[in-house]
Coordinates of C-alpha atoms in Angstrom, one line a residue:
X66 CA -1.1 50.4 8.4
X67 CA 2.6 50.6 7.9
X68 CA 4.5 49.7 11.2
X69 CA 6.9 53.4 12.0
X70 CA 10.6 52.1 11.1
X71 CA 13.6 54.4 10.1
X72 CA 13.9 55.3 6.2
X73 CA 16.5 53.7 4.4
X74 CA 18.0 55.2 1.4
X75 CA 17.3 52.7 -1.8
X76 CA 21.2 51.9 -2.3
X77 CA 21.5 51.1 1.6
X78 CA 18.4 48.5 1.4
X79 CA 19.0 47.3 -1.8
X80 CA 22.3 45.8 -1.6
X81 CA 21.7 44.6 2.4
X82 CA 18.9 42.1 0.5
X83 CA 21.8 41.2 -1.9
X84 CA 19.9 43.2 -5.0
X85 CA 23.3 44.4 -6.9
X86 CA 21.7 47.0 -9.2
X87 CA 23.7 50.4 -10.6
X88 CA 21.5 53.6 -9.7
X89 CA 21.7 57.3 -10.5
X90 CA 22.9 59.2 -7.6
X91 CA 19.5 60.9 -6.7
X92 CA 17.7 57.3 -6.9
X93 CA 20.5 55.9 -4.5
X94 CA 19.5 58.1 -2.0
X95 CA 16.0 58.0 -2.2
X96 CA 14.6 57.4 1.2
X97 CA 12.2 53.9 1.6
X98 CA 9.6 54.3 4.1
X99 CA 8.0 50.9 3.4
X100 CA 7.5 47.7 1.0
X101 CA 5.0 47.0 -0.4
X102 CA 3.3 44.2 -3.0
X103 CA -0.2 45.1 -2.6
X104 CA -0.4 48.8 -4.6
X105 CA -3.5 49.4 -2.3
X106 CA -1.3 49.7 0.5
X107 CA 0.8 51.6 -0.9
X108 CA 1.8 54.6 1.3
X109 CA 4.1 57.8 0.1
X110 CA 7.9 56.6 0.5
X111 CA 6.9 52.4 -0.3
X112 CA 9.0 50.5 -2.3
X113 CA 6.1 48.5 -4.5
X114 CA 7.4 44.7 -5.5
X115 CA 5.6 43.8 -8.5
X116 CA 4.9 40.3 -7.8
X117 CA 3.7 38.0 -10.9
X118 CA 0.6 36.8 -8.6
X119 CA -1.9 33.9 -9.2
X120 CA -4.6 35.6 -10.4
X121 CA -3.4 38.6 -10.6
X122 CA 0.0 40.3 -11.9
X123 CA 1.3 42.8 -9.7
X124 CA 3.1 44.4 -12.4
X125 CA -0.3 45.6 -13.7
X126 CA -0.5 47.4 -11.0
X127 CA 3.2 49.5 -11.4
X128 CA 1.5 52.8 -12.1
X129 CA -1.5 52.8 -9.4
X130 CA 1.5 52.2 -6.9
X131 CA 3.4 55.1 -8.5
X132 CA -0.1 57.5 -8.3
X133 CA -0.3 56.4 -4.4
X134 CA 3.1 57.6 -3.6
X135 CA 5.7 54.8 -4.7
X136 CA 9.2 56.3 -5.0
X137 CA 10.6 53.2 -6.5
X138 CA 9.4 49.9 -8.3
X139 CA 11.5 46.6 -8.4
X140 CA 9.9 43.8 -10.7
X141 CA 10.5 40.2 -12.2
X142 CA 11.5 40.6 -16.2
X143 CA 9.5 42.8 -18.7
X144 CA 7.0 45.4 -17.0
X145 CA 3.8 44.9 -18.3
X146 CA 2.6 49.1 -17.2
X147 CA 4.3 52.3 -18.1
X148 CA 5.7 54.6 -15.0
X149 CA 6.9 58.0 -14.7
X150 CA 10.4 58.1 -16.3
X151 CA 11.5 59.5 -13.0
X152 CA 10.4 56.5 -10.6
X153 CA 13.5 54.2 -10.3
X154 CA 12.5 50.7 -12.0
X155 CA 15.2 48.1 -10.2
X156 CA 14.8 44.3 -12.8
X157 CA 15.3 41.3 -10.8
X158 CA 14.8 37.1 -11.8
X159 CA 13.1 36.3 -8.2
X160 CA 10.1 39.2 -7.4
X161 CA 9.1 36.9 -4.5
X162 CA 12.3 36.1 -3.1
X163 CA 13.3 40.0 -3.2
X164 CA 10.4 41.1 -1.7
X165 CA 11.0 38.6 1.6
X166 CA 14.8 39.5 1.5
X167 CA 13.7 43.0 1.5
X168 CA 11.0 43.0 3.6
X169 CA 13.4 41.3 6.4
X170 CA 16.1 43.7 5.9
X171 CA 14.1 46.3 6.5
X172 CA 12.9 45.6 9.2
X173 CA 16.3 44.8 10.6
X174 CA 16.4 41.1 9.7
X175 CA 14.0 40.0 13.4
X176 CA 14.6 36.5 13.4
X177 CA 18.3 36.3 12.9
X178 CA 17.6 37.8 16.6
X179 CA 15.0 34.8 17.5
X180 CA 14.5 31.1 17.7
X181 CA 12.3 30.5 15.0
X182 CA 10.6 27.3 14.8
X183 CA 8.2 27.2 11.7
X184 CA 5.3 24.8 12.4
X185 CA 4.3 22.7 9.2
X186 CA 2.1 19.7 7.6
X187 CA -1.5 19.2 6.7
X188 CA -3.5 18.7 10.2
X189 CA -2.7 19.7 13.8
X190 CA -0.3 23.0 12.7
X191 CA -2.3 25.2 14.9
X192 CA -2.6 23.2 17.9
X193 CA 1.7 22.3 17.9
X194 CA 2.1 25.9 17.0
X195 CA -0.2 26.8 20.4
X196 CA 1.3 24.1 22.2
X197 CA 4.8 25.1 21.7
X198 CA 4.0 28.5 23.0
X199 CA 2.4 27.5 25.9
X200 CA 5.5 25.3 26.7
X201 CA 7.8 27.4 26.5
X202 CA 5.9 30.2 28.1
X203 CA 5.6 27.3 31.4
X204 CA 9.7 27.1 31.4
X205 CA 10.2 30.9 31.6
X206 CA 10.9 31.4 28.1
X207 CA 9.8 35.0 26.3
X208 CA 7.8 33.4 23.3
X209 CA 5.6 34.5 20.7
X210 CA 3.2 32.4 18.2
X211 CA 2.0 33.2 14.8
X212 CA -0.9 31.2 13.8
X213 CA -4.4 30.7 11.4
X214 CA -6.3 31.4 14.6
X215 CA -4.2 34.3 16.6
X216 CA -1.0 36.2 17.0
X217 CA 0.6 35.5 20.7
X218 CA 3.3 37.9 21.8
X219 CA 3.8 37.4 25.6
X220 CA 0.5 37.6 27.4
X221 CA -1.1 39.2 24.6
X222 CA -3.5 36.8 22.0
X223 CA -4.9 38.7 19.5
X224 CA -7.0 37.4 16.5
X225 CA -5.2 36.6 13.3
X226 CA -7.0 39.3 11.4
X227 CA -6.9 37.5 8.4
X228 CA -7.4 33.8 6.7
X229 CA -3.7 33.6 6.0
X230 CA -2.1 31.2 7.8
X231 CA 1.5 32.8 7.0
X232 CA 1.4 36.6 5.8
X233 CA 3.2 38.0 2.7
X234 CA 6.7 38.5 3.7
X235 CA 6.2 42.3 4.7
X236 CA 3.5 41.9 7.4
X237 CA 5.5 38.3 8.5
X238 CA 8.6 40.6 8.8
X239 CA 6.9 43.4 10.7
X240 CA 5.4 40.7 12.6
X241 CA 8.5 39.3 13.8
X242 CA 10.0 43.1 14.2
X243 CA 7.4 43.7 16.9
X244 CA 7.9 40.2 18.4
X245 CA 11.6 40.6 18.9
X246 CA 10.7 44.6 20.3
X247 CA 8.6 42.8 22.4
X248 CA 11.5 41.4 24.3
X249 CA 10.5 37.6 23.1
X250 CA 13.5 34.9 22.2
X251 CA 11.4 32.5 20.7
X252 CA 8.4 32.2 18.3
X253 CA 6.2 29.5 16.9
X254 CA 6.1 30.3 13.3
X255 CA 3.0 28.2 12.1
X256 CA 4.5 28.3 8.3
X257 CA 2.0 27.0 5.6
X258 CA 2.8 25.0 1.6
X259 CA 1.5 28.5 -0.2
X260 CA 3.7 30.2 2.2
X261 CA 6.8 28.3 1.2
X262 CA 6.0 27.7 -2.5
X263 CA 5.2 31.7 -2.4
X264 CA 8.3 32.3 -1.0
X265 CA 6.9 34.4 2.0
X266 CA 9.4 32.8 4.7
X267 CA 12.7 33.4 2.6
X268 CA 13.5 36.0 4.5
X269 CA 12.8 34.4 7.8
X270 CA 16.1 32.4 9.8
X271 CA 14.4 29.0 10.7
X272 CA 16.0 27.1 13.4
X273 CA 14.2 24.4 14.0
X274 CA 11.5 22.6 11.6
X275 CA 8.5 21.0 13.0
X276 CA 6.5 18.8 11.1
X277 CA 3.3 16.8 12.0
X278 CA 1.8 14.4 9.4
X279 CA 1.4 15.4 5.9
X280 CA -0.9 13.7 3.7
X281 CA -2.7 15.7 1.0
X282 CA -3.8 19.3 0.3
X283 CA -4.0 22.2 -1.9
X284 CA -3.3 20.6 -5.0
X285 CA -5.2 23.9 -6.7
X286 CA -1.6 25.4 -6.3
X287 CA 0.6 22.7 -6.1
X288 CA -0.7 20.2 -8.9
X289 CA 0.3 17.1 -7.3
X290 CA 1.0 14.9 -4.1
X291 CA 4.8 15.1 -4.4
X292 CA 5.2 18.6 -5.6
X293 CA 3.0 19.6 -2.3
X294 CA 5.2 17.4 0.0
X295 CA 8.6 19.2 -2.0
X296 CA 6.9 22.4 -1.1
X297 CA 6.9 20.9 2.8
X298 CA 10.7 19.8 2.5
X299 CA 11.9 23.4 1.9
X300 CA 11.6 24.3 5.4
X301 CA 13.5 21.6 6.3
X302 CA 16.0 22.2 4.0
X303 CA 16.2 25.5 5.1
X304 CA 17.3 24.6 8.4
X305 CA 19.3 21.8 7.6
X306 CA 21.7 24.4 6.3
X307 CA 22.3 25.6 10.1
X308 CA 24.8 24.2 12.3
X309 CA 22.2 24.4 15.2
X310 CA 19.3 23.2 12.7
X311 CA 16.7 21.0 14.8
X312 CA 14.2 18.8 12.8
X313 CA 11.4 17.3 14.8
X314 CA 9.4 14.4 12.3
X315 CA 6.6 12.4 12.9
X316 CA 7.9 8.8 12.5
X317 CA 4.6 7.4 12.1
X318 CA 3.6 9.3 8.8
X319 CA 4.2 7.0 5.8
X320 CA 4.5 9.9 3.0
X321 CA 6.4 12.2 4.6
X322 CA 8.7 11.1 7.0
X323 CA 10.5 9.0 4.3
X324 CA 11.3 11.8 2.0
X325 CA 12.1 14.2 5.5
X326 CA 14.1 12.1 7.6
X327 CA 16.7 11.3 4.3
X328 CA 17.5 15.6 4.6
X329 CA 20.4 16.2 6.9
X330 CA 20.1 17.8 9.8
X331 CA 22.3 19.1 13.0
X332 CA 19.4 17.5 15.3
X333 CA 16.7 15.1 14.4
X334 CA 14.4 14.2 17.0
X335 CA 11.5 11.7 15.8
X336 CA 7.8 11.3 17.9
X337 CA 5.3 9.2 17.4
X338 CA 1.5 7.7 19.1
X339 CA 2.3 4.5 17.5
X340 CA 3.4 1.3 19.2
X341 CA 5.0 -0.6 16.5
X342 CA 7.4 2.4 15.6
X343 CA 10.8 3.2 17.2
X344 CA 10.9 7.2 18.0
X345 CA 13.1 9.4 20.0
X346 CA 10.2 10.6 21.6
X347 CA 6.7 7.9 22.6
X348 CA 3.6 8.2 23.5
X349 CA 2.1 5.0 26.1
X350 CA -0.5 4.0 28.1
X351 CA -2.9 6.3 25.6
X352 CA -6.5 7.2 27.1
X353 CA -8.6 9.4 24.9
X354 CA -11.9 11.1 25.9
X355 CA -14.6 13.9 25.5
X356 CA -12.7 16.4 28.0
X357 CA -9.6 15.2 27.1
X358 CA -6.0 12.4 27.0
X359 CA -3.7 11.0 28.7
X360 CA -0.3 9.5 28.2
X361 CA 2.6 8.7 29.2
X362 CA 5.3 10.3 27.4
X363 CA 9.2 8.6 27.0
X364 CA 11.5 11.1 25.5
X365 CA 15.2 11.8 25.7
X366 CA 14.8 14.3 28.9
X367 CA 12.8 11.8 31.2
X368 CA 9.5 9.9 30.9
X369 CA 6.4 12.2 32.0
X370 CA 2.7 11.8 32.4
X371 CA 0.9 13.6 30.7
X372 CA -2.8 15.4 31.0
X373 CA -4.0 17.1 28.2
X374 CA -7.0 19.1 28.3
X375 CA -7.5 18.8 24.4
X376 CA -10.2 16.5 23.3
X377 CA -9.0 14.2 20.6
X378 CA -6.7 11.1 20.5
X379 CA -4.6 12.6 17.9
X380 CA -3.6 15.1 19.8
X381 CA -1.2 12.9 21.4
X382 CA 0.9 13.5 18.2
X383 CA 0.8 17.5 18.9
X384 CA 1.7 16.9 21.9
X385 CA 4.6 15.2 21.3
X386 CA 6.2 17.3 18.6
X387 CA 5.2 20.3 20.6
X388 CA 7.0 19.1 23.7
X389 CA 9.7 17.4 21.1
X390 CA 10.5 21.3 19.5
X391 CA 10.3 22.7 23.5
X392 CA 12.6 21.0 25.1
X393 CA 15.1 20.9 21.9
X394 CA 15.2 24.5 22.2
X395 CA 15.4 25.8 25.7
X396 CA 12.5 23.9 27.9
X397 CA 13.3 21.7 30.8
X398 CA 10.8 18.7 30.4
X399 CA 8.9 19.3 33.4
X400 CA 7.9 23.0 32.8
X401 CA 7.2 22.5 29.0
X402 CA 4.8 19.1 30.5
X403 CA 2.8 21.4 32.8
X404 CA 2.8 24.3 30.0
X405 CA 1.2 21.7 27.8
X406 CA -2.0 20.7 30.6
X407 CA -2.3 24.1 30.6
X408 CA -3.3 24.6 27.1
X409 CA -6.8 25.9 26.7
X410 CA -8.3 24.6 23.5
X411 CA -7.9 26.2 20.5
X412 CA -10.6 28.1 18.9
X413 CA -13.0 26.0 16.3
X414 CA -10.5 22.6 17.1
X415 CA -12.3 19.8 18.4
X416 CA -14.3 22.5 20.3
X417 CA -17.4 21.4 21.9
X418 CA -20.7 23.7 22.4
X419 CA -22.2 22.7 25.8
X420 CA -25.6 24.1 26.8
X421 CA -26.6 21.0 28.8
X422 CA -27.9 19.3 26.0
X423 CA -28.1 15.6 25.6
X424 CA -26.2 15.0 22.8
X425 CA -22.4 16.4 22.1
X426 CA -21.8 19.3 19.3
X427 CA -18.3 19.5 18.2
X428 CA -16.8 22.4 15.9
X429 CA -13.6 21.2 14.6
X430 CA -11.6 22.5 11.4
X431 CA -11.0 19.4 9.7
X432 CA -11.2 20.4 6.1
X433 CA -9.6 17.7 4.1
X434 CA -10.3 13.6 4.0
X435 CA -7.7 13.1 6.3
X436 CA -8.8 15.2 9.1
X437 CA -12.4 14.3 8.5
X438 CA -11.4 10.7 8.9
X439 CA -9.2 11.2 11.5
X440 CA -11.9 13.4 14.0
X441 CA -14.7 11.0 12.8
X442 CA -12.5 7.6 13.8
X443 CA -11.6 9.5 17.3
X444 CA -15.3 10.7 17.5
X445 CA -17.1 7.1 16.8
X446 CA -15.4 5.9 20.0
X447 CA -16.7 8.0 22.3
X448 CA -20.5 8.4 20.9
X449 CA -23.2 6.0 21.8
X450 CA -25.9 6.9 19.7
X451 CA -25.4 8.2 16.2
X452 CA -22.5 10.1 14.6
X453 CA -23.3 13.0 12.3
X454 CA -20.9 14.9 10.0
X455 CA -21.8 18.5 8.8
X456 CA -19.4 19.5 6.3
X457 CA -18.6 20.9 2.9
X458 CA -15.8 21.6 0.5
X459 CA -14.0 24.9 -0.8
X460 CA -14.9 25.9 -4.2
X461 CA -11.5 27.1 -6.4
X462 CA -9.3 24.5 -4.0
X463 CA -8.8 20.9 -4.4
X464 CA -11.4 19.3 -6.1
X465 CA -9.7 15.9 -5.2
X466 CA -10.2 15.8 -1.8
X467 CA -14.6 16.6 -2.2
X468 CA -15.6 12.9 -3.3
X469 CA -12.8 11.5 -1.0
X470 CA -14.7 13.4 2.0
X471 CA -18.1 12.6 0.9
X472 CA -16.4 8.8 1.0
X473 CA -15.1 9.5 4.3
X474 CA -18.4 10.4 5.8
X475 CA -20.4 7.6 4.5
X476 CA -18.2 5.2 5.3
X477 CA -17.2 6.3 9.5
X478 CA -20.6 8.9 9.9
X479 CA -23.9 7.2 10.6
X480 CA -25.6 10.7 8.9
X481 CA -23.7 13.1 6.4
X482 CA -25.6 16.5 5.8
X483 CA -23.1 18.1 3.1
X484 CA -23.5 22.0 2.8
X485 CA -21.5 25.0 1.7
X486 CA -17.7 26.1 2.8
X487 CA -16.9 28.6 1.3
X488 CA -18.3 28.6 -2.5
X489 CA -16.5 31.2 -3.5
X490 CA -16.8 31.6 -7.4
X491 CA -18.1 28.2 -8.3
X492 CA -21.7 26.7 -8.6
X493 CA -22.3 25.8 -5.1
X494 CA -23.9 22.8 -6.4
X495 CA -21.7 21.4 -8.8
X496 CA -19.2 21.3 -5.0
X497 CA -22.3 19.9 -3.4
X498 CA -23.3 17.1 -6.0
X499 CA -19.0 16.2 -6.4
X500 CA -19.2 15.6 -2.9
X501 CA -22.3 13.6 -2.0
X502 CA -21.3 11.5 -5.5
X503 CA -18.4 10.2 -3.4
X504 CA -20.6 9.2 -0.6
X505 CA -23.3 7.9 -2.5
X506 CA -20.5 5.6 -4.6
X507 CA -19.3 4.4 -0.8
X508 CA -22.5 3.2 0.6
X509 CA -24.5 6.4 1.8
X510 CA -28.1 6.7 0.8
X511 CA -29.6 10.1 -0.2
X512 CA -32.7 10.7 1.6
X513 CA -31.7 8.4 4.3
X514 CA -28.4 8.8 5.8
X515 CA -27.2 11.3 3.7
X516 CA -28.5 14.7 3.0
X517 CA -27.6 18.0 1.2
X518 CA -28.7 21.3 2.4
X519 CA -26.6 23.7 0.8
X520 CA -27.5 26.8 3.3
X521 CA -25.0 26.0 6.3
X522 CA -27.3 27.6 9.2
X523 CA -29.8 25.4 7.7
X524 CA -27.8 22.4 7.4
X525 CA -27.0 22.8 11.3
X526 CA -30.2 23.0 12.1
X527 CA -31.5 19.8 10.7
X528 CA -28.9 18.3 12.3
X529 CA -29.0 19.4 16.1
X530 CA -33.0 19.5 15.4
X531 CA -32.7 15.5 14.6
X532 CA -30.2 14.6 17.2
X533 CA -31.1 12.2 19.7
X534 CA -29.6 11.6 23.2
X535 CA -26.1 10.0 23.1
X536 CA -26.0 11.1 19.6
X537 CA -23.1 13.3 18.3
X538 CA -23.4 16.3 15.4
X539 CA -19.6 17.3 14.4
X540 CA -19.8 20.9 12.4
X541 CA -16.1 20.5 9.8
X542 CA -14.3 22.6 7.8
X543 CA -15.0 26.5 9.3
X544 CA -13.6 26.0 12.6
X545 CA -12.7 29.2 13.7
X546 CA -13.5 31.5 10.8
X547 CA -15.8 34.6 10.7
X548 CA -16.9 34.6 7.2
X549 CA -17.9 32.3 4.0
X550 CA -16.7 33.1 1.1
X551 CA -19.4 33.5 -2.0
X552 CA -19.7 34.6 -5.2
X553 CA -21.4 37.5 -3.9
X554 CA -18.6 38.4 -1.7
X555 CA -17.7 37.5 2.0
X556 CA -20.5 36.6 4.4
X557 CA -20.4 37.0 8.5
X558 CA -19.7 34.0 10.2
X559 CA -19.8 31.9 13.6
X560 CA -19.9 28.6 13.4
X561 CA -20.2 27.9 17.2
X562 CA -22.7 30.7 17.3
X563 CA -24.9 29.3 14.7
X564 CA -24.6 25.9 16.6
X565 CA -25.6 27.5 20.0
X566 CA -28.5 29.2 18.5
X567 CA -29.7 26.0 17.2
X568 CA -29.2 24.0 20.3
X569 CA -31.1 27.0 22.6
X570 CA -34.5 26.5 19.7
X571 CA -34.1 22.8 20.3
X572 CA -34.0 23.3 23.9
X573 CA -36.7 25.9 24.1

């Protein structure tokens, strides 16, 4: 459903996004009730931006948009569909970077009118981009978040209704239209590597760039490690355009803080957990547990302790570019501290499922080797008995990363059961046997201490069924998402549910 904004005659919006195109007087004045790049959205007045997509070529779609009530039709080189002779067909060399220029001006360009600081990396974007929010919100500041999990727009947390981390550039401009209506000054943008190699955010006035550690993801889109940290760097080179541009790196991340911190900026402030570093921002006196950490924080503004209710040593990095991007932009220290022990934690991150059994049960998100290795490492301290990893591997994403987790588990997990997230269109085994392959060739033992169960309920099962008191079962890779994704199409899901359900038979 189309947001209700004032028509704009084609000329009018065309030339505000800088599209300099000659039209016949009747097309000129043809009045644009919407964009749109998905022709099933398409609503009687859109403006339909065929976009040359990944798996699919929007310009395919020209005359379904035209049938559903497009007036006009702006697309990248040759159209590959014949329109109605009538319907105004507006050539340009960038589809994606005119549809976020046009989505923005019509919508009255929202976050020329905001402080805009776009969240990015490869782990712990959600949790900053929450954490930001909730420091500001503490210093009296009107702020809004857009995130994986939820949209945050004053007191109001709603669901992020879908698994896009960024929207396509008309729902991210509508977004920020009703953010700014709102009455909010600031937003946490959490602003993802398809997002910016997609062009989404081109439209969107960054003003500061927040980055926590990068190591290595979708490769699927971006072919390889470099390319995906280049992808990275464009937000930061977005902002370091502005006079008032505000970087925030994390010093202690060896791929991409080298390439980052060599991009000019206005302000640069660095953070980091890691004694042997020099930041602008420090993290001391570190103590890590189930219900939570504690640090003390030195930072430009004042030294502060710190209690954070977030499970997870590594959140002490969040933490620190959260407060870091706060205080940079508006945030007295103390407020944005107090905002950030107030944080609740996030949804499917290092969340535990408590029913008074004797053994912890951890969903967490952790999708890639790096996260996996990082929540098993933090994990292993605090567990006496046994460690267990539940966890999986997309189909049609990396297939790097699937032996490198199945390596990861063996080597820091005392038990790996490896099952499905989200198969999508491959062979769910083929994922399966790419992944155990890596843990076998580390160590693990199938049978033994390593297992593959590819029904996830089941896989869940076995392990909180086999459990044992001081033991610890982490659930990876679903964190907060309601469905798996199958050949068959997408299938309900809870992963805290599911884990609940098996702890009450095992208690029963």
């Amino acid at each position: 459903m189309h947001p209700t904004r004032a028509a704009r005659p084609l000329a009018v919006l065309l030339g505000s996004a800088g599209i300099d195109v000659a039209l016949p007087p009747a097309a000129a004045a043809l009045d644009i009730t919407a964009i749109d790049s998905d022709s099933r959205s398409v609503t009687a007045g859109s403006l339909f931006v065929a976009i040359p997509g990944l798996r699919a070529d929007g310009r395919r779609f020209i005359a379904d948009a035209v049938e559903r009530g497009a007036v006009a039709v702006v697309v990248e080189g040759p159209r590959a569909a014949p329109i109605d002779a009538s319907i105004p067909l507006i050539t340009v060399g960038n589809a994606r970077h005119a549809l976020s220029e046009l989505a923005a001006t019509f919508n009255d360009h929202p976050s020329r009118s905001l402080c805009v600081a776009g969240i990015t990396g490869t782990d712990g974007k959600t949790t900053t981009a929450t954490l930001l929010w909730h420091a500001w919100r503490a210093a009296g500041i009107a702020a809004a978040s857009m995130s994986t999990v939820d949209r945050r727009t004053g007191d109001l947390v709603t669901p992020n209704p879908s698994r896009q981390t960024t929207p396509e550039a008309p729902e991210l401009q509508a977004e920020l239209a009703r953010i700014r209506d709102a009455g909010c000054t600031h937003v946490a943008l959490e602003t993802s590597s398809h997002a910016l190699e997609m062009q989404r955010a081109d439209g969107v006035a960054f003003r500061a760039a927040v980055f926590t550690r990068i190591t290595t993801e979708h490769l699927e889109l971006h072919g390889t490690r470099n390319r995906y940290l280049a992808a990275k760097a464009r937000l930061l080179e977005r902002v370091s355009a502005r006079s008032d541009g505000i970087a925030v790196l994390d010093a202690g991340d060896p791929f991409g803080f080298p390439h980052l911190v060599a991009i000019p900026v206005a302000t640069r402030l660095t953070y980091t957990d890691l004694p042997e570093i020099a930041a602008d921002l420090r993290a001391e006196e570190i103590i890590a547990g189930p219900a939570g950490v504690h640090f003390l924080a030195r930072t430009p503004w004042g030294d502060s302790a710190v209690r954070l209710g977030l499970a997870g040593a590594f959140n002490v990095r969040n933490a620190l570019a959260a407060l870091a991007a706060a205080c940079a932009t508006g945030a007295d220290l103390g407020s944005a501290v107090l905002g950030l022990e107030a944080a609740e934690p996030v949804t499917g991150r290092m969340e535990r499922i408590d029913l008074g059994q004797p053994y912890e049960v951890i969903v967490d998100y952790a999708h890639t080797s790096d996260a996996l290795e990082t929540v098993l490492d933090d994990l292993r301290r605090t567990t006496s008995g046994r460690l267990w990893a539940v966890f999986g591997s997309a189909g049609e994403r990396d297939l790097e990363k699937r032996p490198a987790m199945g390596a990861v588990a063996a080597r820091l997990a005392d038990v790996s059961v490896i099952t499905d997230e989200d198969p999508r269109g491959e062979n769910r085994d083929v994922i399966l046997e790419q992944i155990a392959a890596g843990g076998v060739a580390a160590g693990a033992v199938r049978g033994t201490n390593l297992f593959v169960i590819p029904d996830r309920e089941e896989a869940i099962a076995y392990a909180v069924a086999n459990a044992a008191p001081g033991d610890t079962v982490l659930l990876a890779g679903k964190g907060h998402e309601k469905t798996l994704e199958t050949a068959g199409g997408e299938i309900p899901w809870n992963e805290r549910t599911v884990a609940a359900e098996a702890i009450r038979r095992r208690l029963s």
